[in-house]
Short mmCIF file of C-alpha atoms and ligand atoms in Angstrom, two decimals:
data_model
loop_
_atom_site.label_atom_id
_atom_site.label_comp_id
_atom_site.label_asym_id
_atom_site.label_seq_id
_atom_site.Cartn_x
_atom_site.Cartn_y
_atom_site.Cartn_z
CA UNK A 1 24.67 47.13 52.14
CA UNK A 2 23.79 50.64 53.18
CA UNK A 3 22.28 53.12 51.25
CA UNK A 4 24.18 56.31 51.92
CA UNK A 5 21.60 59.22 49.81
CA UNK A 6 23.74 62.34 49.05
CA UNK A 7 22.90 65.65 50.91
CA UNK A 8 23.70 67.72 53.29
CA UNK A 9 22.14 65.95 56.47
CA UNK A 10 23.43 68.97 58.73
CA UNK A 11 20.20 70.94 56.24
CA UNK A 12 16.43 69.16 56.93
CA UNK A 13 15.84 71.43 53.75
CA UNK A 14 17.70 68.83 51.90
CA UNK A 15 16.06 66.25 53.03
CA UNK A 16 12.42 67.29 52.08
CA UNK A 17 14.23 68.00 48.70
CA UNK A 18 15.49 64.94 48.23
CA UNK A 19 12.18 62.89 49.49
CA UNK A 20 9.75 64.99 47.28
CA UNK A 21 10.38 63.84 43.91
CA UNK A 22 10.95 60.32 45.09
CA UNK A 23 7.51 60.17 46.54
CA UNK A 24 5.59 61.29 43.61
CA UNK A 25 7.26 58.86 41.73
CA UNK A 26 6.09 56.76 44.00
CA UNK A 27 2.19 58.00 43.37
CA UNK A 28 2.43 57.80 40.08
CA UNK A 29 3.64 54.10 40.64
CA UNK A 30 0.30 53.46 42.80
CA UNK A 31 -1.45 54.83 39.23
CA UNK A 32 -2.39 57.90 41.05
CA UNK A 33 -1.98 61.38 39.25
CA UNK A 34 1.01 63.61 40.93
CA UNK A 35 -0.20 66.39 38.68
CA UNK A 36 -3.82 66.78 40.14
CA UNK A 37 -4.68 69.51 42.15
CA UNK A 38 -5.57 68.14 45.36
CA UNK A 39 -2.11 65.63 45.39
CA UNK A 40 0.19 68.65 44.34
CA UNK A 41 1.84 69.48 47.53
CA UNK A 42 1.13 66.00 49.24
CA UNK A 43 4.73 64.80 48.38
CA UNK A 44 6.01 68.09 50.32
CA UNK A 45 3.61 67.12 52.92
CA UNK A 46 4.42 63.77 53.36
CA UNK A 47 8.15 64.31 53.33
CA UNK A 48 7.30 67.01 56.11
CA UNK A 49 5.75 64.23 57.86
CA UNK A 50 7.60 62.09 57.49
CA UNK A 51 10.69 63.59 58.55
CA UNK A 52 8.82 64.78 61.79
CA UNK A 53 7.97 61.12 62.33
CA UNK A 54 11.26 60.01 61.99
CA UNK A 55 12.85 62.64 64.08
CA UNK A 56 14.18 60.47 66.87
CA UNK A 57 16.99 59.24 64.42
CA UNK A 58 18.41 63.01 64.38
CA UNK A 59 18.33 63.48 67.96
CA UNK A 60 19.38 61.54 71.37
CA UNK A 61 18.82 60.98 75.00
CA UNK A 62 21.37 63.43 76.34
CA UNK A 63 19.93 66.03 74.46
CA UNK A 64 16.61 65.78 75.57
CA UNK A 65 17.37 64.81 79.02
CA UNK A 66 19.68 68.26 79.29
CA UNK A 67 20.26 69.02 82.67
CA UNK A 68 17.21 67.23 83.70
CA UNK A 69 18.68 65.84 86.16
CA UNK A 70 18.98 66.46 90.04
CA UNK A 71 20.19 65.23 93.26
CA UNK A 72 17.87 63.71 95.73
CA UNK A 73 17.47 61.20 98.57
CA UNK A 74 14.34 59.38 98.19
CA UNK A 75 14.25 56.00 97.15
CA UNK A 76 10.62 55.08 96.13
CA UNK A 77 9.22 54.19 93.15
CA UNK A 78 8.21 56.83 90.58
CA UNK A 79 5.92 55.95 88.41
CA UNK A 80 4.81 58.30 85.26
CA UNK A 81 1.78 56.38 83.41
CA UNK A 82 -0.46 56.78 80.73
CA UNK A 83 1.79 58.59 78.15
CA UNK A 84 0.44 58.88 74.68
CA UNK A 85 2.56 57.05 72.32
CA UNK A 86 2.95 57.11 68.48
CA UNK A 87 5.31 55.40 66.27
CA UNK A 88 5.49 53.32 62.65
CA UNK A 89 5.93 49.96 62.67
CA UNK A 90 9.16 48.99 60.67
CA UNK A 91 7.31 46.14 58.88
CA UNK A 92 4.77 48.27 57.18
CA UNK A 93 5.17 51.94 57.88
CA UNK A 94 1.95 51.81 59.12
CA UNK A 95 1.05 53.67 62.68
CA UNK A 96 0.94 51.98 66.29
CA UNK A 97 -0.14 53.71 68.81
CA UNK A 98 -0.83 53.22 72.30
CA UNK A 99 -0.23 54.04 76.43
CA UNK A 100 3.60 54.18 77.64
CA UNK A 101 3.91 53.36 82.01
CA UNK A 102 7.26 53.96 82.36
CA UNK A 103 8.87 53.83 86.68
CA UNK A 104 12.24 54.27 88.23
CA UNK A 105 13.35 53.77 91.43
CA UNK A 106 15.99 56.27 91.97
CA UNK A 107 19.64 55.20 93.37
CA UNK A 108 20.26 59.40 94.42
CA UNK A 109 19.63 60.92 91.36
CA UNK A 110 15.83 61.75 90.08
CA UNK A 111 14.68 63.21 86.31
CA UNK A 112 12.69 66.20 85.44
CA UNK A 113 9.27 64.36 84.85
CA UNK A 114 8.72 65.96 81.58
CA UNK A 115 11.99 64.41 80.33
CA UNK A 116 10.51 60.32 80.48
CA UNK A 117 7.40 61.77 77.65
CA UNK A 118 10.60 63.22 75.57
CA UNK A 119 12.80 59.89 75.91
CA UNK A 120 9.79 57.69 75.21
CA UNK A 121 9.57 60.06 71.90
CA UNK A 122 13.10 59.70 70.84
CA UNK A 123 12.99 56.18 70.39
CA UNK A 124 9.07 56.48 69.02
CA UNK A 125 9.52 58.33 66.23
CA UNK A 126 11.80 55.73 64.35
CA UNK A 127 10.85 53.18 62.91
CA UNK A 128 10.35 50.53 65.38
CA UNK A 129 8.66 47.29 66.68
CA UNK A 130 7.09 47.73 70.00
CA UNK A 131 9.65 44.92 71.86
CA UNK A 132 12.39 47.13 70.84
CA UNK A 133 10.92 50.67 71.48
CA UNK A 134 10.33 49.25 75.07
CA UNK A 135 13.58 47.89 75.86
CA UNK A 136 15.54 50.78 74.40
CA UNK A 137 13.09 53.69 77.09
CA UNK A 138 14.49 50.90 79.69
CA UNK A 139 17.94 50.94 78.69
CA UNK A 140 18.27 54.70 78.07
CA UNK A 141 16.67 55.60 81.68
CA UNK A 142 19.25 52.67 82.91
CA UNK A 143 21.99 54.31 81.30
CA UNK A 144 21.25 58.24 82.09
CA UNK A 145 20.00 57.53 85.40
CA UNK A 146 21.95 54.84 86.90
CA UNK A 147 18.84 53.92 89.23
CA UNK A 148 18.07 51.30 90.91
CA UNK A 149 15.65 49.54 88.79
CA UNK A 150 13.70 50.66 85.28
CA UNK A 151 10.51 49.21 84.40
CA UNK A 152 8.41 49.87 80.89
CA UNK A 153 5.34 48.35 79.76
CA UNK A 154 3.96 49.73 76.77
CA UNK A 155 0.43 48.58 75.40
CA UNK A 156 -0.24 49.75 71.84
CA UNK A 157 -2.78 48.72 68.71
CA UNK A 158 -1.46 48.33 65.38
CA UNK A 159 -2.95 49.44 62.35
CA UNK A 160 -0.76 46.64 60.29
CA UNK A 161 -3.32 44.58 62.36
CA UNK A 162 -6.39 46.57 62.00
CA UNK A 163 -6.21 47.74 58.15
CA UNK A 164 -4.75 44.91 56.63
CA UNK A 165 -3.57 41.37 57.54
CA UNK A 166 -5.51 39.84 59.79
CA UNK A 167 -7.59 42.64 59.97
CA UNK A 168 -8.23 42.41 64.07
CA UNK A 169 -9.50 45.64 65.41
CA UNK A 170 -9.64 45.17 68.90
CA UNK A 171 -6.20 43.60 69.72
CA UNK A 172 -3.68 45.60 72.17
CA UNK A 173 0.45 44.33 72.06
CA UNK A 174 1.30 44.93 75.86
CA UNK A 175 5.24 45.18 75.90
CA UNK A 176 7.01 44.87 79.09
CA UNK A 177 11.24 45.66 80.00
CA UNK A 178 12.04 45.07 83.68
CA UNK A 179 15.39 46.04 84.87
CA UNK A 180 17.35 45.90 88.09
CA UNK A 181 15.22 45.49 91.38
CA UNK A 182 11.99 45.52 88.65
CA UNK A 183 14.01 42.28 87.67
CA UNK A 184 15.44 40.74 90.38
CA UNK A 185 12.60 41.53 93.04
CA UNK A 186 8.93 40.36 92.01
CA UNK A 187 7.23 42.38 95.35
CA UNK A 188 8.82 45.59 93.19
CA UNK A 189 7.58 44.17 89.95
CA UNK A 190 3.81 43.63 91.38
CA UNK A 191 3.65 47.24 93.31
CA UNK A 192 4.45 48.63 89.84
CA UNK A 193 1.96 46.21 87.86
CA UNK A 194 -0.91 47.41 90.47
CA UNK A 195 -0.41 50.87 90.21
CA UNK A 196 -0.26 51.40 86.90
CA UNK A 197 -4.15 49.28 86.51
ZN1 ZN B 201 3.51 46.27 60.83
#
């Protein structure tokens, strides 16, 4: 069954309207006091946030890749590593954050390099788990790009781990989504694994 809340989703103003009273009810569930000073605004901040964390549901790939997107000959690897990542875990709603190493090999086409951060953040701020945050960057560079070969590895801690559960601190998830020649070719797949050490 889906939930369908009603407002106007075309107005983000709704949105905080509608979250607001829902979350102090929510605080005042927890035995907290909405009424206190210092938790006043918090449910206007947290709907704030929270709609800024869940942003990637209200946009897409095509309109952050724009015209990104420009014809060229070469054919090697590019690699863009080490992008900061941040996204909820769908389990918990708890943070995980980590590195993205995302590389293409382009088939005649190449991307603005700015526009692989932006995709990785589409997809980031939903609510995820890391498998499917990683295949999805693959898929959506697969699909915009048409290149050659995609290949994402995303490591990332998770503070569903570290607060509560098993309570592990020091644990990284390391993701990985291989496509085309990433796939099919392991000499591609190792060049890429080096590099990105
Ligand atoms: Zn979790």
């Amino acid at each position: 069954m889906t939930m369908d809340p009603k407002f106007n989703k075309t107005d983000p103003a709704e949105m905080l309207d509608y979250i607001q009273p829902r979350f102090r009810e929510i605080l005042a569930a927890l035995e907290e006091d909405p009424t206190r000073e210092g938790l006043l605004d918090t449910p206007k901040r947290f709907a704030k946030s929270i709609q800024f964390l869940t942003s990637g549901y209200r946009t897409c790939v095509d309109t952050v890749v724009g015209k990104g997107i420009f014809a060229a000959e070469s054919s090697e690897m590019v690699i863009v590593k080490d992008i900061e990542l941040y996204s909820l875990c769908e389990h918990h709603m708890l943070p995980f954050f980590g590195k993205a190493h995302v590389a293409y090999i382009p088939n005649k086409k190449i991307i603005g390099l700015s526009k692989i951060p932006r995709i990785v953040d589409v997809f980031a701020r939903r609510l995820q788990v890391q498998e499917r945050l990683t295949a999805q960057v693959a898929d959506a560079l697969m699909e915009v790009l048409q290149p050659l070969g995609v290949a994402v590895v995303i490591e990332a801690c998770h503070f569903c781990m570290m607060m509560r559960g098993v309570e592990k601190q020091n644990s990284k998830t390391i993701t990985s989504a291989m496509r085309g020649d990433f796939f099919t070719d392991p000499t591609t797949r190792k060049e890429f694994l080096t590099l990105i050490k």
